[in-house]
Structures are given as structure tokens and as C-alpha cells.
Coordinates of N, CA and C in Angstrom, one line a residue:
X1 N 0.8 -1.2 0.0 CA 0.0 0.0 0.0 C 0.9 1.3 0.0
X2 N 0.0 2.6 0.0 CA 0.9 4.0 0.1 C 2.1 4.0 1.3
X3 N 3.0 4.6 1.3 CA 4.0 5.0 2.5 C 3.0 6.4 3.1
X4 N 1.8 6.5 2.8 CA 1.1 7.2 4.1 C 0.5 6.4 5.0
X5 N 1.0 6.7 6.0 CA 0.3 6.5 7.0 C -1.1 5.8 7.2
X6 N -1.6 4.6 7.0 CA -3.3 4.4 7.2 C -3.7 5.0 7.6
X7 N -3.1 5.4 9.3 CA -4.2 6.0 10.3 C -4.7 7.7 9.8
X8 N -3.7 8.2 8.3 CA -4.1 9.5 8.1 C -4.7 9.7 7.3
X9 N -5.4 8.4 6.7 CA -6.4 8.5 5.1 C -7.8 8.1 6.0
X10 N -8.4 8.9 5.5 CA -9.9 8.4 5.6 C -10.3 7.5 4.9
X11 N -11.2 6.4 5.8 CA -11.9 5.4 5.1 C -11.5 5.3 3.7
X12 N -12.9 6.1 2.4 CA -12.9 6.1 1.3 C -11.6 6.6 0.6
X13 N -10.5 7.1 1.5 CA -9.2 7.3 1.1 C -8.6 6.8 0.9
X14 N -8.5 5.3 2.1 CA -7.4 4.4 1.3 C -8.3 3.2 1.1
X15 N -9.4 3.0 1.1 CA -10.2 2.0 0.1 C -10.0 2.1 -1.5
X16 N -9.8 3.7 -1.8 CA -9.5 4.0 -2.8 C -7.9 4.1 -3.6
X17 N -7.4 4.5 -2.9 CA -5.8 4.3 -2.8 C -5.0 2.8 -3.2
X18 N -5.5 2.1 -2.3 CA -5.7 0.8 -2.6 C -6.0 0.0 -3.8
X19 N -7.3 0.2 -3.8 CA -8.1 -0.2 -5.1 C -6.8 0.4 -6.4
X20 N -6.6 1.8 -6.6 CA -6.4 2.0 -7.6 C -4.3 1.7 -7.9
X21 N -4.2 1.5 -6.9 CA -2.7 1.2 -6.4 C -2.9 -0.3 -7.1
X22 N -3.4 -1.6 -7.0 CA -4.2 -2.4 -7.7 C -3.9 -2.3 -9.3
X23 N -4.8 -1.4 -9.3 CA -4.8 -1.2 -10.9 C -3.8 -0.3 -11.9
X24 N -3.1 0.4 -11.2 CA -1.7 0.9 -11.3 C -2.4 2.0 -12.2
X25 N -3.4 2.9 -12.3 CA -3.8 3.9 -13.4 C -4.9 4.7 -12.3
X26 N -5.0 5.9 -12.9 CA -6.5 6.9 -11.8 C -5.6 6.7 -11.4
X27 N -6.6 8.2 -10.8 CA -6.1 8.7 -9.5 C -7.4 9.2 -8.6
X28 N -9.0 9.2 -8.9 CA -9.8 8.7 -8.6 C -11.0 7.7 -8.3
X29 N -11.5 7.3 -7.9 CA -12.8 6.6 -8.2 C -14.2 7.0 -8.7
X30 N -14.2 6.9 -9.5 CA -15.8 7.3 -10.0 C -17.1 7.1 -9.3
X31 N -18.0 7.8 -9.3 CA -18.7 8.4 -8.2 C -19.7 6.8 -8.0
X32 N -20.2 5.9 -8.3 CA -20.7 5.2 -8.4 C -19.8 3.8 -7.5
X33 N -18.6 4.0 -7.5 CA -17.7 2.9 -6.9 C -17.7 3.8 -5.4
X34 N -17.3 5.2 -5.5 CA -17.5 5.7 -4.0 C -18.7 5.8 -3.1
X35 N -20.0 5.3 -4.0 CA -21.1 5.0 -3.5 C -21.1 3.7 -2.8
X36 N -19.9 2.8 -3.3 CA -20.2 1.4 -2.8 C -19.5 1.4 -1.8
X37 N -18.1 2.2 -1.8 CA -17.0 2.5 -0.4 C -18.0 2.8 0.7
X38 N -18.6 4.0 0.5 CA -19.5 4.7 1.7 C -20.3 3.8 2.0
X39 N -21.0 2.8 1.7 CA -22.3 1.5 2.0 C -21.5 0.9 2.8
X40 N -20.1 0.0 2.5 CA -19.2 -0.4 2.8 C -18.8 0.0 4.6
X41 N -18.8 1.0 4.8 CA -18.5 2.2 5.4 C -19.5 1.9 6.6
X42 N -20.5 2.6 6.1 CA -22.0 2.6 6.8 C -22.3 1.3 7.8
X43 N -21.7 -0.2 6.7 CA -21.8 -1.4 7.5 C -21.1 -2.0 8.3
X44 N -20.1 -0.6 8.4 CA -19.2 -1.1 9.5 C -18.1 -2.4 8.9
X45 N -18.1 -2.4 7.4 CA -17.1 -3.7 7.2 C -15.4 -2.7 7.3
X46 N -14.8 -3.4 7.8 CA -13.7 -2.8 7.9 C -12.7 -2.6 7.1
X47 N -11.9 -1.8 6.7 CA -11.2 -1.2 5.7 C -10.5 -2.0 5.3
X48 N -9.9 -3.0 6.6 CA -8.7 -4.1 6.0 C -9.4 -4.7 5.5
X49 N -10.3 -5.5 5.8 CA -11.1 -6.6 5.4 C -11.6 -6.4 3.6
X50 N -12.1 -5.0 3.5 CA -12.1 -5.0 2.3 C -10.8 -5.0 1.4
X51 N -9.9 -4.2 1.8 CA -8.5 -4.6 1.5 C -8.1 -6.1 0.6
X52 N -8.6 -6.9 1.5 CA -8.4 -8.0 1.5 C -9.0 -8.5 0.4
X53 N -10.4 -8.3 0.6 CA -11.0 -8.7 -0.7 C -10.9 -8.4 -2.0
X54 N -10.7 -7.0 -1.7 CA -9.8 -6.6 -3.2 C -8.8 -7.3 -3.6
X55 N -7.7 -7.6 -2.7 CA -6.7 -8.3 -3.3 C -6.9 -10.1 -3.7
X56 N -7.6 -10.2 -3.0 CA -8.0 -11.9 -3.3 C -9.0 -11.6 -4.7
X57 N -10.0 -11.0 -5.1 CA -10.6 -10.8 -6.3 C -9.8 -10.3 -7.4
X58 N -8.9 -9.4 -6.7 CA -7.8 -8.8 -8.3 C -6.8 -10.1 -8.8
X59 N -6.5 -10.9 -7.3 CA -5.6 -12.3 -7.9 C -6.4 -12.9 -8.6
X60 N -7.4 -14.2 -8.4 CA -8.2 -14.8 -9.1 C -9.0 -14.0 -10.0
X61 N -9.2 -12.9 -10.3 CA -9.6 -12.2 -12.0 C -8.6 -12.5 -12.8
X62 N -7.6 -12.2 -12.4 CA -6.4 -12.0 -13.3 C -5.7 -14.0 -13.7
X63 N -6.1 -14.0 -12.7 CA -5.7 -15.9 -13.4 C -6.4 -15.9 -14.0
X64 N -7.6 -15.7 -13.8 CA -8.4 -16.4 -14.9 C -9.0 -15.6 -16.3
X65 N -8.5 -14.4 -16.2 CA -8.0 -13.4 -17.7 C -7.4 -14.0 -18.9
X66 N -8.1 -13.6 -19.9 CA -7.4 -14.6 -21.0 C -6.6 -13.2 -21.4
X67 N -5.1 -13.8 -21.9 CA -4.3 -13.0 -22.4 C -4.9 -12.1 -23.4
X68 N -4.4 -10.7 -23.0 CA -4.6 -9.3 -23.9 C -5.9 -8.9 -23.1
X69 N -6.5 -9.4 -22.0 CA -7.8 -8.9 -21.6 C -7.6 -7.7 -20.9
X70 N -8.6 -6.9 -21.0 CA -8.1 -5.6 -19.7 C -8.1 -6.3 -18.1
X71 N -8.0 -5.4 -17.0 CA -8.2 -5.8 -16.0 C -9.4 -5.2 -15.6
X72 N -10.3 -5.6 -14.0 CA -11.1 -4.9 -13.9 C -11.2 -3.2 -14.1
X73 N -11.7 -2.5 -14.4 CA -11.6 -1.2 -14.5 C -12.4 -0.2 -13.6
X74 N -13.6 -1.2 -12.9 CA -14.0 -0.5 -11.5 C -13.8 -1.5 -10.4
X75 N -14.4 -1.0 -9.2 CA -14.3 -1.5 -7.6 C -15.5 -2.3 -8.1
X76 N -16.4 -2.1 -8.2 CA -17.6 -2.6 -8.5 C -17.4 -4.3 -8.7
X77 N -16.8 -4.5 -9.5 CA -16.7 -5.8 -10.4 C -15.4 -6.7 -8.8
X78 N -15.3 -6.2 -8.0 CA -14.4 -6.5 -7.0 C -15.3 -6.6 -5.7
X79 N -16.6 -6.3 -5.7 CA -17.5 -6.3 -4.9 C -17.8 -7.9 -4.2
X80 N -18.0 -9.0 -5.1 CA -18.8 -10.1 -4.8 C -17.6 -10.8 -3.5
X81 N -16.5 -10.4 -4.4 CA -15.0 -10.9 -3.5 C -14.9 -10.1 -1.9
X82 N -15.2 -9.1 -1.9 CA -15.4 -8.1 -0.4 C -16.5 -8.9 0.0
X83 N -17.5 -9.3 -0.4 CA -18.2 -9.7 0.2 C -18.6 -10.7 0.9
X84 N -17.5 -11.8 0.3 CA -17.4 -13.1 0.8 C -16.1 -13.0 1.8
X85 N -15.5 -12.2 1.8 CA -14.1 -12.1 3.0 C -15.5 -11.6 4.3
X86 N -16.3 -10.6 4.0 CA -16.6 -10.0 4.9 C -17.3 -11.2 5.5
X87 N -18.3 -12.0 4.9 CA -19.1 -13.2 5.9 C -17.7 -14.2 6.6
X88 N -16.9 -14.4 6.2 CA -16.2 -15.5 6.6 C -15.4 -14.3 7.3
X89 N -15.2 -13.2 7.7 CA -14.8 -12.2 8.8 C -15.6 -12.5 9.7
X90 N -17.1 -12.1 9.7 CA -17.8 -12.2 10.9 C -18.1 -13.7 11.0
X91 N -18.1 -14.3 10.5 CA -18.0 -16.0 11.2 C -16.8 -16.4 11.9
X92 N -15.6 -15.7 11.8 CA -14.6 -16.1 12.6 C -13.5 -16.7 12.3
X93 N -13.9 -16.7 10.6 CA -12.6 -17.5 10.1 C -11.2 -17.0 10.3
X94 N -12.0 -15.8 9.7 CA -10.7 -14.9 9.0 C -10.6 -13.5 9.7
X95 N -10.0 -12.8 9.7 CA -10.1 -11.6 10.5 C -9.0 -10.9 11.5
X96 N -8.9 -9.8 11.5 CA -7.8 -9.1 12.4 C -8.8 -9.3 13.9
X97 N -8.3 -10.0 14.9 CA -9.0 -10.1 16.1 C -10.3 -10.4 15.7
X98 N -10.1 -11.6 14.8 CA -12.2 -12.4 15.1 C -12.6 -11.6 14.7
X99 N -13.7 -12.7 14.9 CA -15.1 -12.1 14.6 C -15.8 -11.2 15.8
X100 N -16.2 -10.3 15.0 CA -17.2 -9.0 15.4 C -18.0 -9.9 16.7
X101 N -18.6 -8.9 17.2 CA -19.6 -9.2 18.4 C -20.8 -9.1 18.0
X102 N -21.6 -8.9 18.2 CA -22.9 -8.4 18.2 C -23.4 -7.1 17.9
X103 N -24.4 -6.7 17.2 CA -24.7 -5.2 16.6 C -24.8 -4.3 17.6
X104 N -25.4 -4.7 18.0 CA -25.3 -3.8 19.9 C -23.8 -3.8 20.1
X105 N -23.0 -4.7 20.5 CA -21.6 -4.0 21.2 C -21.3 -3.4 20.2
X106 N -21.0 -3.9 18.8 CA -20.6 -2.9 17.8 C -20.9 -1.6 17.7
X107 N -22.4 -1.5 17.6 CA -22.8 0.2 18.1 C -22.3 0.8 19.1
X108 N -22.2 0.2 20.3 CA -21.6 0.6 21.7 C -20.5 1.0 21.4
X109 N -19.2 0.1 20.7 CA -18.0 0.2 20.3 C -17.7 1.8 19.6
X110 N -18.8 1.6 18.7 CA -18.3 3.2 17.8 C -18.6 4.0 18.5
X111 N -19.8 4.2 18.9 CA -20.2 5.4 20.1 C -19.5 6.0 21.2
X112 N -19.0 4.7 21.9 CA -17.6 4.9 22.7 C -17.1 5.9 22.1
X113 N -16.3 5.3 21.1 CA -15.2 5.3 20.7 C -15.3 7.1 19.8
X114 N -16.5 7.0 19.6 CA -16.9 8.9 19.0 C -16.8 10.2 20.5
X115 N -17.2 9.4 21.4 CA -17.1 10.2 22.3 C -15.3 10.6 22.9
X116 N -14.4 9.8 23.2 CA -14.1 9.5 23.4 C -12.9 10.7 22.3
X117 N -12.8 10.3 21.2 CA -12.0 10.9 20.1 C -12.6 12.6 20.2
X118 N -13.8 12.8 20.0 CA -14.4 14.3 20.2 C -13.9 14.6 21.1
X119 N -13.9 14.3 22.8 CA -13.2 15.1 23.7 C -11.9 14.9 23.8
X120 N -11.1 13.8 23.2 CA -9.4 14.9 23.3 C -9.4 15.4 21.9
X121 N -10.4 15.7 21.0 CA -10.2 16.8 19.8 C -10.6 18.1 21.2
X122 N -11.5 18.2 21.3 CA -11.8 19.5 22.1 C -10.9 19.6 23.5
X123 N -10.1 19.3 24.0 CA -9.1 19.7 24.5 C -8.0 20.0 24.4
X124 N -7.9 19.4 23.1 CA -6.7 19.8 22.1 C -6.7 21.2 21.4
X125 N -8.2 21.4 21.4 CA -8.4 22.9 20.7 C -8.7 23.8 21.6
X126 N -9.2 25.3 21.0 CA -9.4 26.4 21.6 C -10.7 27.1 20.3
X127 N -11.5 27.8 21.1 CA -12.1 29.2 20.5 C -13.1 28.5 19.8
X128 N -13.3 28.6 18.8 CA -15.1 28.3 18.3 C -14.7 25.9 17.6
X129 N -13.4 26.3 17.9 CA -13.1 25.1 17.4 C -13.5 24.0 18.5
X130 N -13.0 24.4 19.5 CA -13.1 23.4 20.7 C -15.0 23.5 21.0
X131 N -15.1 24.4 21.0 CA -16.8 24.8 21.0 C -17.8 23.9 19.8
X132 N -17.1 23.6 18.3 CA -17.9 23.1 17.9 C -17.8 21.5 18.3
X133 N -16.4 21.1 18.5 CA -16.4 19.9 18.9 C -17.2 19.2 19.9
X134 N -17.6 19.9 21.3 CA -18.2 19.9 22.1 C -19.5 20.3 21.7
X135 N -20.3 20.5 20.5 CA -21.4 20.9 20.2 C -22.1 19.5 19.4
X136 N -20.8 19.2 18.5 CA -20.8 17.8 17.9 C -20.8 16.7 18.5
X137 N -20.4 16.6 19.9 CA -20.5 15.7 21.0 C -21.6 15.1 21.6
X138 N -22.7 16.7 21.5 CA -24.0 16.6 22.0 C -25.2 16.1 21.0
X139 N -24.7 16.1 20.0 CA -25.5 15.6 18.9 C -25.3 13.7 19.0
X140 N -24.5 13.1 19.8 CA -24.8 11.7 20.2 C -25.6 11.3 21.1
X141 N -26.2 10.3 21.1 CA -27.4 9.6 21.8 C -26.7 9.1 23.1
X142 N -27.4 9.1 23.8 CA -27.2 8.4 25.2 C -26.5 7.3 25.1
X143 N -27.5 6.5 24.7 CA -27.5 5.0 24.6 C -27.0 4.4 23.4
X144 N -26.0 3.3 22.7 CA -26.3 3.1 21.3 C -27.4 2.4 21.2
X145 N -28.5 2.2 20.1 CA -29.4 1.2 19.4 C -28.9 0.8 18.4
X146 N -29.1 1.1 17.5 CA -28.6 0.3 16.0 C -27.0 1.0 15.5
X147 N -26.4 -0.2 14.9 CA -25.6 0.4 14.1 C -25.8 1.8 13.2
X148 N -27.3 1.6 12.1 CA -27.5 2.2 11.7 C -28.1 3.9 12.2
X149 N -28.8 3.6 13.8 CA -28.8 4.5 14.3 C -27.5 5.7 14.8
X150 N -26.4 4.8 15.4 CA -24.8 5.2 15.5 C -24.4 6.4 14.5
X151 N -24.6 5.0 13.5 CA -23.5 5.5 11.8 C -24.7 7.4 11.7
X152 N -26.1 7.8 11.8 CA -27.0 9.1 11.9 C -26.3 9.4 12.3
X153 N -26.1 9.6 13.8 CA -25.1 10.3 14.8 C -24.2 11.0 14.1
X154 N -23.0 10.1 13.6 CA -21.9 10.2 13.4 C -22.0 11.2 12.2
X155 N -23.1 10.9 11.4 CA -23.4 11.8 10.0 C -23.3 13.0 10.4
X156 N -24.4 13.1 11.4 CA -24.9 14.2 12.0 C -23.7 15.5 12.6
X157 N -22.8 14.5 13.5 CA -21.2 15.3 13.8 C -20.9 15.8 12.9
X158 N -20.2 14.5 11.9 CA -19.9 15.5 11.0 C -20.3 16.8 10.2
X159 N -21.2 16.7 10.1 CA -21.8 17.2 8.9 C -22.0 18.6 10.2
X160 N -21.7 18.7 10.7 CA -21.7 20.0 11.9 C -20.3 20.6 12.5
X161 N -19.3 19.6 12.0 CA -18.4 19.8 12.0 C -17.7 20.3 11.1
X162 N -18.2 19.9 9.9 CA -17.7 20.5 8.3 C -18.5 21.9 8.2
X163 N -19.7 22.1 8.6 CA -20.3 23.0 8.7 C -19.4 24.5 9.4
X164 N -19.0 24.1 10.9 CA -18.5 25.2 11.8 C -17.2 25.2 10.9
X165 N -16.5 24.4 10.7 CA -15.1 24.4 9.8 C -15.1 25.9 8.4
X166 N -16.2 25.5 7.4 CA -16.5 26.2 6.7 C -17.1 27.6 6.9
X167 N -17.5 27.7 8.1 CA -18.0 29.2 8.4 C -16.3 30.1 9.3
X168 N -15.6 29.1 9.4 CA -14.5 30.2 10.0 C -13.2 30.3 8.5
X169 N -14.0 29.9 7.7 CA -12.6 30.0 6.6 C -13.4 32.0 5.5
X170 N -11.7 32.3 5.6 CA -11.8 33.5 4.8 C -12.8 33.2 3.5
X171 N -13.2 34.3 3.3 CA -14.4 34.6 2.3 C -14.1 34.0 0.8
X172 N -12.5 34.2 0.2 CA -12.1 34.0 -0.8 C -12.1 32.6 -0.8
X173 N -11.5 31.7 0.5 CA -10.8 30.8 0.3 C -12.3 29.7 0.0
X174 N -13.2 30.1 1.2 CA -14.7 29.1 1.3 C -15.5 29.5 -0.3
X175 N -15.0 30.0 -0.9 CA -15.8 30.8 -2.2 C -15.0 29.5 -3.2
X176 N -13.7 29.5 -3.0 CA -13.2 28.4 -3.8 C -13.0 27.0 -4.0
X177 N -14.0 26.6 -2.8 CA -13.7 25.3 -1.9 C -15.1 24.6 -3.1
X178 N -15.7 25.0 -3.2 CA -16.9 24.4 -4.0 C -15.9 24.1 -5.3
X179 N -15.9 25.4 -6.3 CA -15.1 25.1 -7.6 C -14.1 23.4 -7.7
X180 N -13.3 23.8 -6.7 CA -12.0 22.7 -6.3 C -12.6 21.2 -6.6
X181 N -13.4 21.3 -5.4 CA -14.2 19.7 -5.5 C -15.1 19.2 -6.3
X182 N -15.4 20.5 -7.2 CA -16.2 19.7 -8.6 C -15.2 19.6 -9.3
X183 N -13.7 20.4 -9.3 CA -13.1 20.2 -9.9 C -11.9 18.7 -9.8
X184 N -12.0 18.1 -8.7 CA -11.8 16.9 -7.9 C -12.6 16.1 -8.4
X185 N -13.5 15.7 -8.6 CA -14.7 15.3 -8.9 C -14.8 15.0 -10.2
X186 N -14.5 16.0 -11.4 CA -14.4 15.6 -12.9 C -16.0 15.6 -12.7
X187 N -16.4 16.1 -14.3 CA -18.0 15.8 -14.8 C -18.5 14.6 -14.4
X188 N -19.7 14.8 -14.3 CA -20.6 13.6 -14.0 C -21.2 13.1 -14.7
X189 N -20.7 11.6 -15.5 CA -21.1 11.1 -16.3 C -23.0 10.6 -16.5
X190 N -23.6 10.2 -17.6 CA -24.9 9.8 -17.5 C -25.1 8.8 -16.8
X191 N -24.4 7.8 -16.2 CA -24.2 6.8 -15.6 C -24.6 6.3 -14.3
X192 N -23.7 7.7 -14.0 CA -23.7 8.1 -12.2 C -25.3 8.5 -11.8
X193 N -25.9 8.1 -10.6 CA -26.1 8.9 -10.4 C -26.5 10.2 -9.4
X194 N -26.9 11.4 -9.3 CA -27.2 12.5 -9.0 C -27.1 12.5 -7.5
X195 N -26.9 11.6 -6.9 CA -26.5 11.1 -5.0 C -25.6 10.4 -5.1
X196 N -25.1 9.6 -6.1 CA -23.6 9.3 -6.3 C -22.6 10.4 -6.5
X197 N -23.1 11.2 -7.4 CA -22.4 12.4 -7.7 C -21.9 13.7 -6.8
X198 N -23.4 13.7 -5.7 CA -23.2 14.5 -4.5 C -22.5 13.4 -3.5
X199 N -22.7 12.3 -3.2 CA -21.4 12.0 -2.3 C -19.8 11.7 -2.9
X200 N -19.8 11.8 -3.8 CA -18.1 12.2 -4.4 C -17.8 13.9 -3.9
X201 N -18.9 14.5 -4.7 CA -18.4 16.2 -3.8 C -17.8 16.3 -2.4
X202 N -19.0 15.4 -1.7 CA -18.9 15.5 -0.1 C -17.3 14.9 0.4
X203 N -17.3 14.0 -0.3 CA -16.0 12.8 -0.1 C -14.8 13.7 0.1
X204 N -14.9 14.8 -1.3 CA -13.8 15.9 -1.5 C -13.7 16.9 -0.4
X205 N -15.1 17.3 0.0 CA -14.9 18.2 0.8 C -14.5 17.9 2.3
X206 N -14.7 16.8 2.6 CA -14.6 16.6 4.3 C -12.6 16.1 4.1
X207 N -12.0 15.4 2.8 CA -10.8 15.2 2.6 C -10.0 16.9 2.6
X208 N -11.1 17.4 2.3 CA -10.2 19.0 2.6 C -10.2 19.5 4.1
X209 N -11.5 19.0 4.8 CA -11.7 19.3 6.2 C -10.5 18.0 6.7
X210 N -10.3 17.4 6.6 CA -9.4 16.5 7.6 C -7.8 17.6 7.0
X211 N -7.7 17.5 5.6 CA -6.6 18.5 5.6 C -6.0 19.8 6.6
X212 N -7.2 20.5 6.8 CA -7.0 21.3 7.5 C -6.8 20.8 9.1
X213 N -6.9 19.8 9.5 CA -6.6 19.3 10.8 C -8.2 19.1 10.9
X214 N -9.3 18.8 10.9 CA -10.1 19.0 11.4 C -10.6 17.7 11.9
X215 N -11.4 16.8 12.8 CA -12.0 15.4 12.9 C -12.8 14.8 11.9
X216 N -13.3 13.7 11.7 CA -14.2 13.4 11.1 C -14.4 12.0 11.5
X217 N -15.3 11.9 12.5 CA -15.8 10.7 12.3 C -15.7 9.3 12.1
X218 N -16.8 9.6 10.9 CA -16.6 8.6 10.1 C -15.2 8.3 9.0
X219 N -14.8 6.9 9.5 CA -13.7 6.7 9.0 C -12.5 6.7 10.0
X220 N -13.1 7.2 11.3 CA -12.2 7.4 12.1 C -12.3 6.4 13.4
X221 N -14.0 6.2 13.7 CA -14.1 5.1 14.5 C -15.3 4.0 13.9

């Protein structure tokens, strides 16, 4: 993989990185494969694990490639293989420390684990920064229930955190921060669609919020 750091790519960062390190060409993913990262994401399958599946699917495509064939050319077609690492993950075969617990600890686990990362961000910081973190803190639930209730939460942080982020950046700079990430983004083919297309923007813009130092979340716990 890259000589960065894991722990400094987000999720869809180095799912992507990955994938295209794989395919030795791009330098992004097309909006419809970062739709399947973020699902990916949402279910809590883990970054290595997909990892994995990529690389076990990119081996066995490629044996069984008849000479002069291309290789795959999306994540997509690398899917069925993630998905079969992931069941034999949570059965216990296979896996960095076993199989998963239960949806409930799982939930518990991330929730922890968001609280936990928000307050030493907000003691780490000062001024409207430490203030939004602690505002994004309060936007978690008491209790976990569902993973999928968690993964809201977590949306929710963020998306309040990218928010306060963007209201303290100079007038010029937040004026150009849209342009950038459509311009990251490339046109949106007929293909894609129109919620695929808006979460590639989004993808761009919270990779520009972690740039700046900022938390996020998702991808983080």
C-alpha cells in the first residue's frame, strides 16, 4: 500500500488508494464505486477486510484473464470478493482479532469510541473550534441502538463539523472550496447517479476538512 500512513487517510481514502494502487492507473474513483465504499462504510465492514477482498478478487480475476484482456476497471466488479471475505470475517474464520460481536456491542463500540476521540479533539483545541467539537458531542445519543442509528449520529457530527469548519474560513478561500471539488470530482457522467455524484463532492470536501486538521468521524471510529 501508500508509505502514508493508514491512520491519516480516511476510510474512502485508502479504500481508494488501494483499489487504484491495484490497478496501477487513476487517480480517482468514479462516483458510483465511492457509493459502494461509503455503503461499505455505513456497514461497518472494515477497511482491512475490504483490503483484502480486493486483493483476493484482483488475484483470481487475473488468473483467470485470457491474455490481452483488460483488468477490472471499476471496484464494483471487486464487490462479490469483499463480500465473501466479509461473511467469513464475521463467522470467525478470518479476520484481524475475530469475529465481530454483536450489533449492539458494535454500536456501543463506535459510540464509545466517537465520544471518546471528540473530547481529546476538544481539549486539544481552543475558541469556536473546541466549541464546535463539544457541540458535535452533544449531537450523540445516550444509549447506542442500532448500528445504523450510530452511523446518523456520526453523520450528523460531522456534517456540523464540516459545517463550523466552513463558516470560519476566509471569504475567498470558502468561495473556492466548491469550484476545487467539482473540480476533484471531474464531470458527472450519465451513468452516475445525481446522489452518487453529490457524495463524491462530499468525499472531497470533508478530505479537505481533515486537511485542515479538522475530525471526522466517520472513517475514524
Amino acid at each position: 500500500m501508500s508509505l502514508i500512513p493508514a491512520g491519516s487517510l480516511s476510510y474512502p481514502a485508502l479504500v481508494a488508494e488501494y483499489f487504484l494502487q491495484l490497478r496501477g492507473t487513476g487517480l480517482l474513483l468514479s462516483p458510483l464505486d465511492l457509493e459502494l465504499v461509503a455503503e461499505w462504510e455505513r456497514r461497518g465492514v472494515p477497511a482491512a477486510v475490504v483490503c483484502r477482498g480486493m486483493r483476493r478478487g484482483w488475484d483470481d480475476l487475473s488468473r483467470e484473464r485470457p491474455p490481452g484482456a483488460a483488468p477490472p476497471r471499476s471496484l464494483r466488479a471487486l464487490r462479490g470478493f469483499v463480500e465473501e471475505e466479509w461473511r467469513a470475517y464475521r463467522e470467525g474464520r478470518v479476520g484481524d482479532g475475530g469475529a465481530p460481536g454483536s450489533e449492539a456491542e458494535a454500536a456501543r463500540g463506535r459510540l464509545d469510541a466517537a465520544r471518546t476521540v471528540l473530547a481529546e479533539a476538544a481539549a486539544a483545541s481552543t475558541g469556536p473550534r473546541r466549541e464546535a467539537y463539544r457541540e458535535a458531542a452533544s449531537l450523540l445519543p445516550g444509549e447506542a441502538g442500532s448500528l445504523h442509528e450510530v452511523e446518523r449520529a456520526l453523520g450528523a457530527a460531522d456534517d456540523l463539523l464540516l459545517h463550523r469548519w466552513i463558516l470560519t474560513l476566509p471569504r475567498p478561500e470558502r468561495g473556492a472550496l466548491g469550484p476545487r471539488c467539482r473540480l476533484l470530482a471531474g464531470d458527472r457522467t450519465r451513468r452516475a447517479r445525481r446522489s452518487a455524484y453529490r457524495e463524491t463532492l462530499r468525499t472531497h470536501l470533508f478530505e479537505a476538512a481533515r486537511r485542515a486538521g479538522i475530525l471526522c468521524l466517520r472513517g475514524t471510529v
